Tab-separated table of C-alpha atoms in Angstrom:
chain	number	residue	atom	x	y	z
L	22	PHE	CA	0.065	-0.019	-0.039
L	23	PHE	CA	2.516	2.568	1.097
L	24	SER	CA	5.564	1.421	-1.019
L	25	ASP	CA	3.333	1.621	-4.108
L	26	CYS	CA	3.512	5.467	-3.765
L	27	ARG	CA	6.202	6.559	-6.046
L	28	ASP	CA	5.506	10.306	-5.352
L	29	ARG	CA	8.342	11.608	-3.140
L	30	SER	CA	6.013	14.569	-2.064
L	31	GLN	CA	3.155	12.175	-1.041
L	32	GLN	CA	5.735	9.837	0.862
L	33	LYS	CA	6.927	12.829	3.007
L	34	ALA	CA	3.096	14.098	3.230
L	35	TRP	CA	2.259	10.476	4.913
L	36	LYS	CA	5.202	11.047	7.309
L	37	ARG	CA	4.111	14.509	8.409
L	38	ILE	CA	0.578	13.743	8.732
L	39	LEU	CA	1.156	10.499	10.813
L	40	LEU	CA	3.865	11.757	13.077
L	41	GLU	CA	3.138	15.477	13.347
L	42	GLY	CA	-0.625	15.690	12.372
L	43	ALA	CA	-2.583	17.156	9.661
L	44	LYS	CA	-1.950	20.917	10.674
L	45	GLU	CA	-1.322	22.228	7.219
L	46	GLY	CA	-4.340	20.281	5.776
L	47	ILE	CA	-4.310	17.057	3.762
L	48	PRO	CA	-2.968	17.156	-0.059
L	49	VAL	CA	-5.939	16.639	-2.630
L	50	ALA	CA	-3.791	13.726	-4.120
L	51	MET	CA	-3.832	11.760	-0.913
L	52	GLU	CA	-7.643	11.776	-0.275
L	53	LEU	CA	-8.217	8.538	-2.168
L	54	GLU	CA	-5.399	6.822	-0.535
L	55	LEU	CA	-6.715	7.937	2.930
L	56	LYS	CA	-10.215	6.782	1.970
L	57	LEU	CA	-8.833	3.182	0.966
L	58	LEU	CA	-6.703	3.066	4.324
L	59	TYR	CA	-9.983	3.897	6.090
L	60	THR	CA	-11.950	1.436	4.354
L	61	GLY	CA	-9.402	-1.410	5.054
L	62	ILE	CA	-9.193	-0.543	8.640
L	63	THR	CA	-12.967	-0.310	9.473
L	64	ARG	CA	-13.781	-3.330	7.440
L	65	SER	CA	-11.675	-5.691	9.397
L	66	CYS	CA	-13.626	-8.001	11.737
L	67	ASP	CA	-10.789	-9.964	13.771
L	68	ARG	CA	-7.258	-9.086	12.902
L	69	LEU	CA	-5.704	-6.549	10.520
L	70	PHE	CA	-2.307	-7.080	9.084
L	71	PHE	CA	-0.084	-4.605	7.029
L	72	VAL	CA	2.314	-6.397	4.874
L	73	GLU	CA	4.753	-4.363	2.625
L	74	THR	CA	7.070	-5.664	-0.106
L	75	ALA	CA	9.484	-2.706	0.220
L	76	GLU	CA	10.421	-0.233	2.786
L	77	SER	CA	9.188	3.259	2.456
L	78	PRO	CA	9.112	6.612	4.608
L	79	ALA	CA	5.484	6.270	4.763
L	80	PHE	CA	5.200	2.825	5.973
L	81	ASP	CA	8.032	3.486	8.459
L	82	ALA	CA	5.963	6.482	9.661
L	83	TRP	CA	2.959	4.380	9.962
L	84	THR	CA	4.504	1.617	12.137
L	85	ARG	CA	5.961	4.270	14.345
L	86	CYS	CA	2.671	5.999	14.837
L	87	LEU	CA	0.960	2.625	15.783
L	88	GLN	CA	3.667	1.493	18.040
L	89	ARG	CA	3.989	4.822	19.661
L	90	HIS	CA	0.372	4.584	20.754
L	91	GLU	CA	0.544	0.733	21.411
L	92	TYR	CA	-2.043	-0.269	18.678
L	93	ALA	CA	0.067	-2.803	17.308
L	94	ASN	CA	3.430	-4.694	17.306
L	95	MET	CA	5.731	-5.508	14.272
L	96	ILE	CA	6.145	-9.170	13.691
L	97	LYS	CA	9.305	-10.480	12.761
L	98	SER	CA	9.285	-12.762	9.945
L	99	GLU	CA	11.594	-15.576	11.346
L	100	VAL	CA	9.133	-16.029	14.195
L	101	ILE	CA	5.792	-16.557	12.484
L	102	GLY	CA	5.963	-15.496	9.121
L	103	GLU	CA	5.109	-12.378	6.882
L	104	ARG	CA	1.846	-11.612	8.864
L	105	GLY	CA	2.039	-7.722	9.107
L	106	MET	CA	1.442	-6.397	12.599
L	107	MET	CA	-0.257	-7.569	15.572
L	108	THR	CA	-1.500	-6.188	18.850
L	109	ALA	CA	-0.623	-7.722	22.334
L	110	ASP	CA	-3.980	-9.532	22.310
L	111	ASP	CA	-3.184	-11.056	19.095
L	112	TRP	CA	0.162	-12.266	20.213
L	113	LEU	CA	-1.686	-13.654	23.430
L	114	MET	CA	-4.213	-15.588	21.346
L	115	GLU	CA	-1.453	-16.851	19.098
L	116	GLY	CA	0.564	-18.137	21.887
L	117	LEU	CA	-2.489	-19.968	23.474
L	118	GLU	CA	-3.292	-21.574	20.289
L	119	ILE	CA	0.281	-22.744	19.805
L	120	ALA	CA	0.388	-23.990	23.546
L	121	SER	CA	-2.691	-25.918	22.927
L	122	LEU	CA	-1.056	-27.945	20.005
L	123	ALA	CA	1.757	-29.026	22.536
L	124	GLY	CA	-0.800	-30.739	24.633
L	125	ASP	CA	-2.178	-32.664	21.995
L	126	CYS	CA	1.116	-33.602	20.265
L	127	GLU	CA	2.312	-37.039	20.635
L	128	GLU	CA	5.822	-36.280	19.409
L	129	VAL	CA	8.194	-34.902	21.996
L	130	GLU	CA	10.336	-32.854	19.924
L	131	LEU	CA	7.403	-31.157	18.173
L	132	ALA	CA	5.532	-30.499	21.483
L	133	MET	CA	8.714	-28.831	22.642
L	134	ASP	CA	9.086	-26.729	19.562
L	135	HIS	CA	5.246	-25.625	19.978
L	136	LEU	CA	5.999	-24.670	23.612
L	137	LYS	CA	9.133	-22.582	22.461
L	138	ARG	CA	7.085	-20.708	19.966
L	139	ALA	CA	4.224	-20.009	22.343
L	140	MET	CA	6.855	-18.638	24.761
L	141	ILE	CA	8.012	-16.191	22.202
L	142	CYS	CA	4.549	-14.985	21.631
L	143	PHE	CA	3.728	-14.567	25.319
L	144	GLN	CA	6.874	-12.442	25.441
L	145	LYS	CA	5.598	-10.143	22.545
L	146	ALA	CA	2.349	-10.015	24.411
L	147	ASN	CA	4.308	-9.044	27.652
L	148	HIS	CA	2.211	-11.827	29.588
L	149	LYS	CA	4.695	-13.034	32.108
L	150	GLY	CA	2.109	-15.490	33.686
L	151	PHE	CA	1.603	-17.545	30.638
L	152	GLU	CA	5.347	-17.184	29.594
L	153	GLU	CA	6.260	-18.693	32.953
L	154	LYS	CA	3.703	-21.427	32.654
L	155	CYS	CA	4.811	-22.454	29.208
L	156	ALA	CA	8.379	-22.582	30.551
L	157	ALA	CA	7.299	-24.773	33.341
L	158	HIS	CA	5.506	-26.923	31.025
L	159	LEU	CA	8.668	-27.116	28.785
L	160	LYS	CA	10.746	-28.124	31.727
L	161	ALA	CA	8.303	-30.810	32.561
L	162	VAL	CA	8.547	-32.414	28.995
L	163	ARG	CA	12.226	-32.257	29.070
L	164	LEU	CA	12.418	-33.940	32.411
L	165	GLU	CA	10.140	-36.722	31.425
L	166	THR	CA	12.267	-37.175	28.128
L	167	ALA	CA	15.355	-37.346	30.458
L	168	ALA	CA	13.592	-39.909	32.629
L	169	LEU	CA	12.568	-42.214	29.806
L	170	GLU	CA	16.301	-42.306	28.628
L	171	VAL	CA	17.521	-43.103	31.894
L	172	MET	CA	15.021	-45.766	32.616
L	173	ARG	CA	16.284	-47.423	29.283
L	174	SER	CA	19.890	-47.148	30.699
L	175	MET	CA	21.558	-50.191	32.208
L	176	GLU	CA	24.252	-48.201	33.868
L	177	THR	CA	22.083	-45.843	35.741
L	178	PRO	CA	21.871	-46.937	39.430
L	179	PRO	CA	18.031	-47.694	40.597
L	180	PHE	CA	18.200	-44.740	43.077
L	181	GLU	CA	19.014	-42.095	40.343
L	182	LYS	CA	16.157	-43.592	38.218
L	183	GLN	CA	13.707	-43.157	40.934
L	184	GLU	CA	14.976	-39.506	41.377
L	185	VAL	CA	14.634	-38.558	37.985
L	186	ARG	CA	11.112	-40.013	37.629
L	187	VAL	CA	10.028	-38.001	40.728
L	188	GLN	CA	11.530	-34.859	39.125
L	189	ALA	CA	9.387	-35.354	36.045
L	190	VAL	CA	5.989	-35.950	37.718
L	191	ALA	CA	6.839	-33.183	40.154
L	192	ALA	CA	7.509	-30.801	37.307
L	193	PHE	CA	4.070	-31.502	35.765
L	194	LEU	CA	2.420	-30.876	39.083
L	195	GLU	CA	4.285	-27.547	39.857
L	196	ALA	CA	3.152	-26.402	36.179
L	197	GLY	CA	-0.439	-27.169	37.224
L	198	LEU	CA	-0.781	-30.004	34.642
L	199	VAL	CA	-2.371	-32.828	36.841
L	200	GLY	CA	-3.369	-34.844	33.667
L	201	ASP	CA	0.022	-34.770	32.378
L	202	ALA	CA	1.457	-35.648	35.777
L	203	THR	CA	-0.911	-38.713	35.937
L	204	ARG	CA	0.087	-39.868	32.385
L	205	ALA	CA	3.699	-39.526	33.455
L	206	CYS	CA	3.098	-41.620	36.515
L	207	LYS	CA	1.602	-44.287	34.410
L	208	ASN	CA	4.526	-44.193	31.923
L	209	LEU	CA	7.121	-43.871	34.525
L	210	CYS	CA	5.971	-45.688	37.753
L	211	SER	CA	4.735	-49.076	36.810
L	212	ILE	CA	6.766	-50.743	39.746
L	213	PRO	CA	4.688	-51.092	42.873
L	214	THR	CA	7.758	-50.142	45.138
L	215	PHE	CA	8.473	-46.994	43.107
L	216	ALA	CA	4.844	-46.052	43.277
L	217	LYS	CA	5.049	-46.074	47.067
L	218	TYR	CA	8.274	-44.096	46.750
L	219	LEU	CA	6.807	-41.499	44.546
L	220	ALA	CA	3.739	-41.101	46.859
L	221	ASN	CA	6.212	-40.512	49.604
L	222	GLU	CA	8.074	-37.999	47.772
L	223	MET	CA	5.037	-36.098	46.521
L	224	GLU	CA	3.720	-35.774	50.140
L	225	GLN	CA	6.859	-33.973	51.031
L	226	LYS	CA	6.995	-31.791	48.189
L	227	PHE	CA	3.359	-30.838	47.985
L	228	GLY	CA	1.791	-31.765	51.447
C-alpha cells in the first residue's frame, strides 16, 4: 500500500500527517489513499495485517505511529512469518493456540517446539504469567524425556532412576498439569515399590 506510492512528496506528506498531524491540511492527491486506508481498517472483523514488499518513509511513519500509541506490534518474519502487525492481544491468542497444540502432540520434539514458539508469543504479548507457565511445561517435558532415557539405561543406579522420575512427575504438578502428571506416573511408575516411593516424595514436596 505505502510502497506503491512513487511520489516523494506524498511519501513526505504521509510522514508529516502520521507523526506531526494534519495541521497544514491534507493534500488533495492523498484523499483517495486515505479513503482506501480507512476502508481497510474499518472493514476488518478480527485481525488486521499490513504487509509491505518494500521499505518506504510512509510505512515507516505508519508503523512508528501505531507502535507509539501501542495499537500494534511488528512481527518478525523469522518468528511466525510475513503476517504484518499484531496487537498484544493477537500475540496472546496466537500463543494460546500454539501452546494448546503442544498438549495434543504425541511427538516430544514437536511438542517442545510448539512450547518454545508459544513462549515467544507470550513474550511479545508481555504476559509473564503465561510465559512462566509455558516455561514450566517445557521443563516438565524435558524432564520426562530425560527420565525415559534413564530408565532405558543399564548403567544408571536404581536410586538415580527413581529420583529423575520423581522430578519429572513433580515438574508437571508444579506446572499445574495434573493430567500430564497422571500420564507420566503411568509411563514412569509401573513398579509398585516405586509407586509407594513416589507417593512419599510427593507428600513431602506438596503436602
